[in-house]
Amino acid sequence: MSLARRFILKLSCPDRVGIVATVSNFIASNNGWITEANHHADALSGRFFMRLEILADSLPFDIETLRERFAPIADDFGMTWHISDSARKKRVVVMVSRQEHCLYDLLARWHADELNIEIPCVISNHETFRGLVEWHGIPFHYVPVKPESKADSYAKVMEIFDENGGDVMVLARYMQIIPPQMCEKYPGQIINIHHSFLPSFVGAKPYHQAHARGVKLIGATCHFVTSELDQGPIIEQDVIRIDHSDQPEDLVRYGKDIEKAVLARGLRYHLEDRVITHDNKTVVFR
Amino acid sequence: MSLARRFILKLSCPDRVGIVATVSNFIASNNGWITEANHHADALSGRFFMRLEILADSLPFDIETLRERFAPIADDFGMTWHISDSARKKRVVVMVSRQEHCLYDLLARWHADELNIEIPCVISNHETFRGLVEWHGIPFHYVPVKPESKADSYAKVMEIFDENGGDVMVLARYMQIIPPQMCEKYPGQIINIHHSFLPSFVGAKPYHQAHARGVKLIGATCHFVTSELDQGPIIEQDVIRIDHSDQPEDLVRYGKDIEKAVLARGLRYHLEDRVITHDNKTVVFR
Amino acid sequence: MSLARRFILKLSCPDRVGIVATVSNFIASNNGWITEANHHADALSGRFFMRLEILADSLPFDIETLRERFAPIADDFGMTWHISDSARKKRVVVMVSRQEHCLYDLLARWHADELNIEIPCVISNHETFRGLVEWHGIPFHYVPVKPESKADSYAKVMEIFDENGGDVMVLARYMQIIPPQMCEKYPGQIINIHHSFLPSFVGAKPYHQAHARGVKLIGATCHFVTSELDQGPIIEQDVIRIDHSDQPEDLVRYGKDIEKAVLARGLRYHLEDRVITHDNKTVVFR
Amino acid sequence: MSLARRFILKLSCPDRVGIVATVSNFIASNNGWITEANHHADALSGRFFMRLEILADSLPFDIETLRERFAPIADDFGMTWHISDSARKKRVVVMVSRQEHCLYDLLARWHADELNIEIPCVISNHETFRGLVEWHGIPFHYVPVKPESKADSYAKVMEIFDENGGDVMVLARYMQIIPPQMCEKYPGQIINIHHSFLPSFVGAKPYHQAHARGVKLIGATCHFVTSELDQGPIIEQDVIRIDHSDQPEDLVRYGKDIEKAVLARGLRYHLEDRVITHDNKTVVFR
């Protein structure tokens, strides 16, 4: 897509009178053209959330100056804030195991330039997809994960991620539990697709659990990874209808379709800076 | 709807060669015209499920004779079976509290003769809907439920249900926990609508639980009531999308729409003898 | 719901720099507390759309003064604008024929005070629902529509609507074509529920058309009524899955469920001033 | 999936008493074990449809003998019928142009052996995907389509399809109109994914048409290709919600997700012999 370059401002702060006025004045006084704006005032928590897309060329200065001049406003309101530049493609490191559905889906979107990303590399605990990944011109790193040397494996993963300047790590059905210290090193940067409609069926083999309970819909959940397993902030979810004739293997097969769709949507929200987390939940400005 | 009179046979038994052949031979040899047929062979449990709709006028005998002649076949195959007559309207006793959405929905369907039922009475622990119910010509019974006299209250409910020849009891957001002995007296006859996508958020205030967890879809579950709270066989479920801007009260409001829709569908499946339970799960031949 | 009193401002105007800044400054300088804000800049048409909810008690003046003081801003930007007061319940006149599903659904929502409306009367071309409506304490007007005296009938309908101070007229499966002069008298005030997923299957018997074409989903459309039949701006739509076993009568039955749900959602958006029309389309700030 | 080998019988014929009895007797008398059975009696057309899956090893003879012995029964009832063998992978020739989403999706499913198919080759009017396809070990044929030599191009396509023993031709966003003589040569063998919820928005640029009309959902349709453009029997459809903020390019992007999902489901139904066409409609035994 040939969208014009934009700066994206997202912020949250305690709610009070005048936030929108102050921020939009600042933008307007610099002649900034806003193409998209979203606000959310959360009555229960008393917190305010905001996201703006501003045409980069409409401002008389660059992103660094924008940040400098916005900082005093942010301080006044006690904002947690972030400004990104659509011209800088985010660097997404993809982690896979032996299931292909999410990987192919992400590669197709990358090939179509749908997500405005670079994939500096793919990391896997199996060699299965080396050929496919390398055909796309993307480096492939095989990092086996053995019970006796997990710490070394994840040290290696973090090293590769850092060396590649990763912005986001996507667990595309990676099937391994990420150690707490790694979760804490990259807060809000690791995205997982869980194969159940959380909080139902946490843990292993959720489709078998779903079959045993006799539910009539199964789902998938895209969430940030935190040190508490399957408990991170939920970004996106969806479900698909099943019936009595579906065996656990059928649920696995249907599940793949919903997993890759939910991961792609959740990832896009995050990449476009549409997600703000607070209190283990997400505001998603779609 | 002016559908021709049909007999509905539903059965389950251990799977083996020849079940369909034997049953369909029996029907065909009596010149029976089958308008709808469904089978399901469950590979995991080795159990076979079947449902047939047969034009009543195509058979040379009445339903009693049909049952007599079918009994030996059922014995041979070890079937659990049931034959019903579409000309006999099932008697549905509706239990309500102070929320109107499911009650209005059921009354509209009854008024349109959509469900092929009689509602011999409505029972409530509040007087709120006496006028509405009685305007429809349906008797209304006020049975208060106090902590100190619950046993008496449910004895009264069971008495009313029995005196009215109830086939099905529908908990249309009744908001009271049915005592185990009542669940056991009417197995597979009490249908509840639970305001969450089970097994998520069992127990009280599920919409508040859902809001606290930050899920992106909420749901409702229609299930048979058993003595284990919220654990009975699931008949039907559905979900609706929410987002960060929805407060718990919004979830309650959206939830009503999905609750009444799911209850109506689940109830219809049961009334049309489309549901067969086995091993705390349901086969639903839609 | 016991929401605090709010003033709702909705507007549209040609897009340019400074709209949000000017409007939010105006609100903030009067100490107004914004509880909900939505913007949309339509790149294709170059038009800007905005909706604000402001706590009434946070402003130092009443709605009339608010309108007076906002008018010069609106003039500067060439705005089409509207300010409403949540404390003033909108008056919804419901038009029905002989189908009950939408009527019961609206009455249930009215009874639960879910829509924040008054229903000053129901108008019908049949006597069918007089008793039900009057039981709710709502006046019922029987206005038959005969081919030879349609003009008189609609003159009567408009007279009743005006006498009752109607804000919105809802065609709740009214099944009659509204004459052009009536459509033009109440632009953006008449809401219809059409029993197909427009633009598919315009005109009569859409479910039979859908069955004949063999589609796998059927739908319903809530739209504003204009003098061009089934062509007005679409407010809300939804679909439901069907299959080969569903006959036209089944589609009619399923369709009712989707019709009443879509009508209720579309009507709520309109009642809460969430809908802005432009160029025969709608912006819906959900 | 390691499912046991099955023979799949599908048939349709005028409805009458005794069809199921006769067919199931035939299977049972040969000790055949039925794993899945579906029937449909269409009241409007008076036609009966049936599909059986039988464990191959439970029968005392091979598929040829099965066909021979079944033929007299088929003749008696005037059946249109077909018996296939799950052990014989169907040969699916994929036609693509320059959009990747459906191609990647099909390759991922093929790679996971989810569809039980062989892809003997991919044909395209562009060279874009040669490398990707050949990396999978699948031959790639570049057949340009020029206005002045369309007949030659399609002659070449048919030649390739025939030489490769194609069972099914999938137009995976091929974006070219198939000439009538080719449609007629392969009736019920060419499957297309159309990027609208037919019958809405036939012809070119359906997403732009949808945007112009202001619909609130967009969809995709998987259908058999016939000589009448966009009018063939519909196999599967689905929709996705959009809103006013979505520009035509957004609809194109969302549309891709629904297109590939609908194509994959429709294709699977066809490959598993779950689809029977009659009167330009489909019976789909899911």
mmCIF file of C-alpha atoms in Angstrom, chain A residues 14-284:
data_model
loop_
_atom_site.group_PDB
_atom_site.id
_atom_site.type_symbol
_atom_site.label_atom_id
_atom_site.label_comp_id
_atom_site.label_asym_id
_atom_site.label_seq_id
_atom_site.Cartn_x
_atom_site.Cartn_y
_atom_site.Cartn_z
ATOM 1 C CA PRO A 14 -5.021 9.713 34.149
ATOM 2 C CA ASP A 15 -8.216 11.177 32.695
ATOM 3 C CA ARG A 16 -8.949 14.878 33.235
ATOM 4 C CA VAL A 17 -10.348 17.864 31.369
ATOM 5 C CA GLY A 18 -8.266 19.242 28.518
ATOM 6 C CA ILE A 19 -6.156 16.339 27.297
ATOM 7 C CA VAL A 20 -7.609 16.209 23.785
ATOM 8 C CA ALA A 21 -7.670 19.987 23.569
ATOM 9 C CA THR A 22 -4.013 20.297 24.550
ATOM 10 C CA VAL A 23 -2.793 17.529 22.268
ATOM 11 C CA SER A 24 -4.857 18.585 19.272
ATOM 12 C CA ASN A 25 -3.866 22.221 19.755
ATOM 13 C CA PHE A 26 -0.240 21.212 19.734
ATOM 14 C CA ILE A 27 -0.755 19.332 16.470
ATOM 15 C CA ALA A 28 -2.909 22.023 14.858
ATOM 16 C CA SER A 29 -0.609 24.863 15.880
ATOM 17 C CA ASN A 30 2.119 23.062 13.925
ATOM 18 C CA ASN A 31 -0.282 22.640 11.014
ATOM 19 C CA GLY A 32 -0.391 18.839 11.491
ATOM 20 C CA TRP A 33 -2.969 16.950 9.444
ATOM 21 C CA ILE A 34 -4.624 14.172 11.461
ATOM 22 C CA THR A 35 -5.776 11.237 9.328
ATOM 23 C CA GLU A 36 -7.025 9.006 12.125
ATOM 24 C CA ALA A 37 -7.839 9.657 15.762
ATOM 25 C CA ASN A 38 -9.108 7.424 18.548
ATOM 26 C CA HIS A 39 -9.823 8.130 22.196
ATOM 27 C CA HIS A 40 -11.016 6.004 25.061
ATOM 28 C CA ALA A 41 -11.851 7.174 28.544
ATOM 29 C CA ASP A 42 -12.121 4.209 30.867
ATOM 30 C CA ALA A 43 -14.644 5.105 33.529
ATOM 31 C CA LEU A 44 -13.713 2.254 35.878
ATOM 32 C CA SER A 45 -9.974 2.888 35.993
ATOM 33 C CA GLY A 46 -10.143 6.634 35.382
ATOM 34 C CA ARG A 47 -7.539 6.306 32.662
ATOM 35 C CA PHE A 48 -7.515 7.969 29.253
ATOM 36 C CA PHE A 49 -6.118 6.415 26.056
ATOM 37 C CA MET A 50 -5.439 8.121 22.738
ATOM 38 C CA ARG A 51 -3.958 7.369 19.327
ATOM 39 C CA LEU A 52 -3.350 9.784 16.473
ATOM 40 C CA GLU A 53 -2.048 9.339 12.939
ATOM 41 C CA ILE A 54 -0.515 12.549 11.578
ATOM 42 C CA LEU A 55 0.736 13.124 8.029
ATOM 43 C CA ALA A 56 4.516 13.439 8.388
ATOM 44 C CA ASP A 57 4.788 15.980 5.589
ATOM 45 C CA SER A 58 2.226 18.268 7.170
ATOM 46 C CA LEU A 59 4.550 18.990 10.113
ATOM 47 C CA PRO A 60 7.422 21.467 9.818
ATOM 48 C CA PHE A 61 9.865 19.239 11.658
ATOM 49 C CA ASP A 62 11.095 15.645 11.893
ATOM 50 C CA ILE A 63 10.102 12.920 14.356
ATOM 51 C CA GLU A 64 12.892 13.748 16.810
ATOM 52 C CA THR A 65 11.739 17.350 17.077
ATOM 53 C CA LEU A 66 8.165 16.146 17.369
ATOM 54 C CA ARG A 67 9.176 14.008 20.328
ATOM 55 C CA GLU A 68 11.134 16.858 21.938
ATOM 56 C CA ARG A 69 8.301 19.321 21.628
ATOM 57 C CA PHE A 70 5.675 16.846 22.778
ATOM 58 C CA ALA A 71 7.633 15.758 25.871
ATOM 59 C CA PRO A 72 6.636 18.709 28.098
ATOM 60 C CA ILE A 73 2.948 18.094 27.358
ATOM 61 C CA ALA A 74 3.401 14.431 28.188
ATOM 62 C CA ASP A 75 5.059 15.362 31.443
ATOM 63 C CA ASP A 76 2.265 17.736 32.411
ATOM 64 C CA PHE A 77 -0.366 15.044 32.038
ATOM 65 C CA GLY A 78 1.734 12.160 33.354
ATOM 66 C CA MET A 79 1.490 10.328 30.063
ATOM 67 C CA THR A 80 2.971 7.006 29.063
ATOM 68 C CA TRP A 81 3.573 7.706 25.385
ATOM 69 C CA HIS A 82 5.200 6.565 22.162
ATOM 70 C CA ILE A 83 5.654 8.091 18.709
ATOM 71 C CA SER A 84 6.494 5.880 15.744
ATOM 72 C CA ASP A 85 7.182 6.502 12.074
ATOM 73 C CA SER A 86 5.330 4.515 9.405
ATOM 74 C CA ALA A 87 8.370 4.841 7.133
ATOM 75 C CA ARG A 88 10.408 2.674 9.479
ATOM 76 C CA LYS A 89 9.378 -0.941 8.922
ATOM 77 C CA LYS A 90 9.214 -2.881 12.169
ATOM 78 C CA ARG A 91 11.513 -5.866 12.405
ATOM 79 C CA VAL A 92 9.583 -9.042 13.230
ATOM 80 C CA VAL A 93 11.441 -12.161 14.286
ATOM 81 C CA VAL A 94 9.295 -15.250 13.720
ATOM 82 C CA MET A 95 9.652 -18.304 15.944
ATOM 83 C CA VAL A 96 8.301 -21.603 14.591
ATOM 84 C CA SER A 97 8.381 -25.280 15.340
ATOM 85 C CA ARG A 98 7.008 -27.916 12.942
ATOM 86 C CA GLN A 99 3.535 -26.588 12.112
ATOM 87 C CA GLU A 100 3.366 -24.577 8.933
ATOM 88 C CA HIS A 101 0.032 -22.784 8.887
ATOM 89 C CA CYS A 102 1.014 -19.582 10.697
ATOM 90 C CA LEU A 103 4.419 -19.405 9.031
ATOM 91 C CA TYR A 104 3.025 -19.660 5.485
ATOM 92 C CA ASP A 105 0.368 -17.125 6.367
ATOM 93 C CA LEU A 106 2.914 -14.620 7.664
ATOM 94 C CA LEU A 107 5.226 -15.180 4.699
ATOM 95 C CA ALA A 108 2.351 -14.559 2.280
ATOM 96 C CA ARG A 109 1.492 -11.300 4.028
ATOM 97 C CA TRP A 110 5.152 -10.283 4.075
ATOM 98 C CA HIS A 111 5.449 -11.136 0.367
ATOM 99 C CA ALA A 112 2.393 -8.991 -0.387
ATOM 100 C CA ASP A 113 3.849 -6.190 1.775
ATOM 101 C CA GLU A 114 0.585 -6.204 3.670
ATOM 102 C CA LEU A 115 2.058 -5.733 7.137
ATOM 103 C CA ASN A 116 4.742 -3.121 6.423
ATOM 104 C CA ILE A 117 7.419 -5.237 8.138
ATOM 105 C CA GLU A 118 10.820 -6.717 7.653
ATOM 106 C CA ILE A 119 11.472 -10.275 8.779
ATOM 107 C CA PRO A 120 15.189 -10.193 9.597
ATOM 108 C CA CYS A 121 15.161 -13.902 10.409
ATOM 109 C CA VAL A 122 13.162 -16.955 11.407
ATOM 110 C CA ILE A 123 14.224 -19.018 14.419
ATOM 111 C CA SER A 124 13.143 -22.615 14.910
ATOM 112 C CA ASN A 125 13.847 -25.582 17.133
ATOM 113 C CA HIS A 126 13.563 -27.789 14.030
ATOM 114 C CA GLU A 127 15.131 -27.667 10.571
ATOM 115 C CA THR A 128 11.781 -28.328 8.859
ATOM 116 C CA PHE A 129 11.243 -24.938 7.259
ATOM 117 C CA ARG A 130 14.804 -23.854 6.497
ATOM 118 C CA GLY A 131 14.302 -24.286 2.735
ATOM 119 C CA LEU A 132 11.008 -22.427 2.566
ATOM 120 C CA VAL A 133 12.277 -19.525 4.629
ATOM 121 C CA GLU A 134 15.578 -19.245 2.796
ATOM 122 C CA TRP A 135 13.799 -19.325 -0.588
ATOM 123 C CA HIS A 136 12.193 -16.067 0.537
ATOM 124 C CA GLY A 137 15.675 -14.633 1.132
ATOM 125 C CA ILE A 138 15.170 -14.651 4.886
ATOM 126 C CA PRO A 139 17.920 -16.072 7.152
ATOM 127 C CA PHE A 140 16.938 -19.156 9.137
ATOM 128 C CA HIS A 141 18.421 -20.005 12.543
ATOM 129 C CA TYR A 142 18.143 -23.499 13.961
ATOM 130 C CA VAL A 143 18.222 -23.328 17.754
ATOM 131 C CA PRO A 144 17.338 -26.710 19.229
ATOM 132 C CA VAL A 145 15.706 -26.727 22.651
ATOM 133 C CA LYS A 146 16.719 -29.664 24.833
ATOM 134 C CA PRO A 147 15.548 -30.164 28.407
ATOM 135 C CA GLU A 148 19.097 -30.148 29.670
ATOM 136 C CA SER A 149 20.193 -26.924 27.972
ATOM 137 C CA LYS A 150 17.149 -24.672 27.763
ATOM 138 C CA ALA A 151 18.937 -21.722 29.325
ATOM 139 C CA ASP A 152 21.611 -21.841 26.618
ATOM 140 C CA SER A 153 18.972 -22.114 23.895
ATOM 141 C CA TYR A 154 17.069 -19.060 25.038
ATOM 142 C CA ALA A 155 20.284 -17.123 25.558
ATOM 143 C CA LYS A 156 21.001 -17.876 21.894
ATOM 144 C CA VAL A 157 17.488 -16.816 20.844
ATOM 145 C CA MET A 158 17.826 -13.514 22.689
ATOM 146 C CA GLU A 159 21.247 -12.938 21.169
ATOM 147 C CA ILE A 160 19.863 -13.490 17.643
ATOM 148 C CA PHE A 161 16.879 -11.268 18.341
ATOM 149 C CA ASP A 162 19.094 -8.458 19.622
ATOM 150 C CA GLU A 163 21.655 -8.764 16.838
ATOM 151 C CA ASN A 164 18.853 -8.506 14.306
ATOM 152 C CA GLY A 165 17.406 -5.407 15.921
ATOM 153 C CA GLY A 166 14.108 -7.164 16.543
ATOM 154 C CA ASP A 167 11.098 -5.047 17.485
ATOM 155 C CA VAL A 168 8.622 -7.880 17.850
ATOM 156 C CA MET A 169 8.954 -11.602 18.421
ATOM 157 C CA VAL A 170 6.082 -13.698 17.096
ATOM 158 C CA LEU A 171 5.539 -17.191 18.450
ATOM 159 C CA ALA A 172 3.898 -18.684 15.361
ATOM 160 C CA ARG A 173 2.922 -21.953 17.015
ATOM 161 C CA TYR A 174 6.367 -22.250 18.574
ATOM 162 C CA MET A 175 5.119 -24.821 21.085
ATOM 163 C CA GLN A 176 7.742 -24.059 23.727
ATOM 164 C CA ILE A 177 7.293 -22.236 27.004
ATOM 165 C CA ILE A 178 9.291 -18.995 27.066
ATOM 166 C CA PRO A 179 11.311 -18.618 30.305
ATOM 167 C CA PRO A 180 10.261 -15.788 32.660
ATOM 168 C CA GLN A 181 13.490 -13.825 32.332
ATOM 169 C CA MET A 182 13.011 -13.644 28.558
ATOM 170 C CA CYS A 183 9.364 -12.536 28.990
ATOM 171 C CA GLU A 184 10.545 -9.811 31.306
ATOM 172 C CA LYS A 185 13.361 -8.685 29.034
ATOM 173 C CA TYR A 186 10.915 -7.973 26.170
ATOM 174 C CA PRO A 187 7.706 -6.736 27.801
ATOM 175 C CA GLY A 188 4.958 -6.100 25.233
ATOM 176 C CA GLN A 189 7.215 -7.333 22.459
ATOM 177 C CA ILE A 190 6.481 -11.076 22.404
ATOM 178 C CA ILE A 191 3.192 -12.107 20.800
ATOM 179 C CA ASN A 192 1.801 -15.618 21.013
ATOM 180 C CA ILE A 193 -1.120 -17.394 19.373
ATOM 181 C CA HIS A 194 -2.776 -19.743 21.843
ATOM 182 C CA HIS A 195 -4.955 -22.490 20.433
ATOM 183 C CA SER A 196 -7.959 -21.969 22.662
ATOM 184 C CA PHE A 197 -10.475 -19.299 23.496
ATOM 185 C CA LEU A 198 -8.784 -18.200 26.719
ATOM 186 C CA PRO A 199 -9.416 -18.409 29.608
ATOM 187 C CA SER A 200 -10.939 -21.756 28.621
ATOM 188 C CA PHE A 201 -8.581 -24.672 28.319
ATOM 189 C CA VAL A 202 -5.272 -23.245 29.439
ATOM 190 C CA GLY A 203 -2.242 -25.484 29.220
ATOM 191 C CA ALA A 204 -1.640 -28.472 26.993
ATOM 192 C CA LYS A 205 -3.839 -30.041 24.327
ATOM 193 C CA PRO A 206 -6.689 -27.513 24.469
ATOM 194 C CA TYR A 207 -8.504 -29.072 21.509
ATOM 195 C CA HIS A 208 -8.649 -32.391 23.315
ATOM 196 C CA GLN A 209 -9.933 -30.606 26.407
ATOM 197 C CA ALA A 210 -12.566 -28.858 24.260
ATOM 198 C CA HIS A 211 -13.669 -32.147 22.739
ATOM 199 C CA ALA A 212 -13.936 -33.765 26.141
ATOM 200 C CA ARG A 213 -16.163 -30.966 27.447
ATOM 201 C CA GLY A 214 -18.397 -31.012 24.358
ATOM 202 C CA VAL A 215 -18.261 -27.291 23.547
ATOM 203 C CA LYS A 216 -19.957 -26.119 20.359
ATOM 204 C CA LEU A 217 -17.386 -23.491 19.357
ATOM 205 C CA ILE A 218 -13.600 -23.530 19.556
ATOM 206 C CA GLY A 219 -11.323 -20.530 19.391
ATOM 207 C CA ALA A 220 -7.894 -18.998 19.401
ATOM 208 C CA THR A 221 -6.319 -16.152 21.331
ATOM 209 C CA CYS A 222 -3.541 -13.755 20.348
ATOM 210 C CA HIS A 223 -1.884 -12.309 23.451
ATOM 211 C CA PHE A 224 1.248 -10.710 24.799
ATOM 212 C CA VAL A 225 3.497 -13.184 26.533
ATOM 213 C CA THR A 226 4.184 -12.561 30.197
ATOM 214 C CA SER A 227 5.883 -14.702 32.751
ATOM 215 C CA GLU A 228 2.544 -16.128 33.798
ATOM 216 C CA LEU A 229 1.663 -18.851 31.272
ATOM 217 C CA ASP A 230 -1.395 -18.067 29.073
ATOM 218 C CA GLN A 231 -2.265 -15.105 31.297
ATOM 219 C CA GLY A 232 -0.901 -12.147 29.323
ATOM 220 C CA PRO A 233 -3.038 -9.292 27.948
ATOM 221 C CA ILE A 234 -5.389 -10.526 25.196
ATOM 222 C CA ILE A 235 -5.113 -8.666 21.880
ATOM 223 C CA GLU A 236 -7.555 -10.593 19.691
ATOM 224 C CA GLN A 237 -9.754 -13.688 19.775
ATOM 225 C CA ASP A 238 -12.128 -15.510 17.503
ATOM 226 C CA VAL A 239 -14.080 -18.756 17.352
ATOM 227 C CA ILE A 240 -15.352 -21.290 14.838
ATOM 228 C CA ARG A 241 -18.384 -23.567 15.084
ATOM 229 C CA ILE A 242 -17.919 -27.305 15.516
ATOM 230 C CA ASP A 243 -20.337 -30.134 16.209
ATOM 231 C CA HIS A 244 -20.585 -33.635 17.613
ATOM 232 C CA SER A 245 -19.185 -35.192 14.449
ATOM 233 C CA ASP A 246 -15.836 -33.457 14.897
ATOM 234 C CA GLN A 247 -13.141 -35.525 16.516
ATOM 235 C CA PRO A 248 -10.118 -33.959 18.261
ATOM 236 C CA GLU A 249 -8.137 -34.165 14.990
ATOM 237 C CA ASP A 250 -10.877 -32.194 13.238
ATOM 238 C CA LEU A 251 -10.701 -29.534 15.926
ATOM 239 C CA VAL A 252 -6.952 -29.305 15.396
ATOM 240 C CA ARG A 253 -7.527 -28.812 11.669
ATOM 241 C CA TYR A 254 -10.284 -26.187 12.071
ATOM 242 C CA GLY A 255 -8.252 -24.591 14.787
ATOM 243 C CA LYS A 256 -5.365 -23.881 12.440
ATOM 244 C CA ASP A 257 -7.588 -21.670 10.318
ATOM 245 C CA ILE A 258 -8.733 -19.607 13.230
ATOM 246 C CA GLU A 259 -5.234 -19.483 14.749
ATOM 247 C CA LYS A 260 -3.602 -17.971 11.707
ATOM 248 C CA ALA A 261 -6.421 -15.466 11.175
ATOM 249 C CA VAL A 262 -6.374 -14.317 14.804
ATOM 250 C CA LEU A 263 -2.583 -14.091 14.901
ATOM 251 C CA ALA A 264 -2.508 -12.012 11.726
ATOM 252 C CA ARG A 265 -5.118 -9.589 13.025
ATOM 253 C CA GLY A 266 -3.580 -9.252 16.463
ATOM 254 C CA LEU A 267 -0.107 -8.800 15.034
ATOM 255 C CA ARG A 268 -1.320 -6.111 12.632
ATOM 256 C CA TYR A 269 -2.954 -4.179 15.482
ATOM 257 C CA HIS A 270 0.325 -4.285 17.371
ATOM 258 C CA LEU A 271 2.496 -3.365 14.377
ATOM 259 C CA GLU A 272 0.300 -0.376 13.580
ATOM 260 C CA ASP A 273 0.604 0.778 17.205
ATOM 261 C CA ARG A 274 -3.103 0.277 17.782
ATOM 262 C CA VAL A 275 -2.681 -1.598 21.060
ATOM 263 C CA ILE A 276 -2.166 0.001 24.471
ATOM 264 C CA THR A 277 -1.909 -2.259 27.498
ATOM 265 C CA HIS A 278 -3.027 -1.353 30.973
ATOM 266 C CA ASP A 279 -3.737 -3.507 33.976
ATOM 267 C CA ASN A 280 -3.165 -6.770 32.040
ATOM 268 C CA LYS A 281 -5.776 -5.785 29.437
ATOM 269 C CA THR A 282 -5.564 -4.126 26.048
ATOM 270 C CA VAL A 283 -7.162 -1.136 24.417
ATOM 271 C CA VAL A 284 -7.202 -1.917 20.681
#
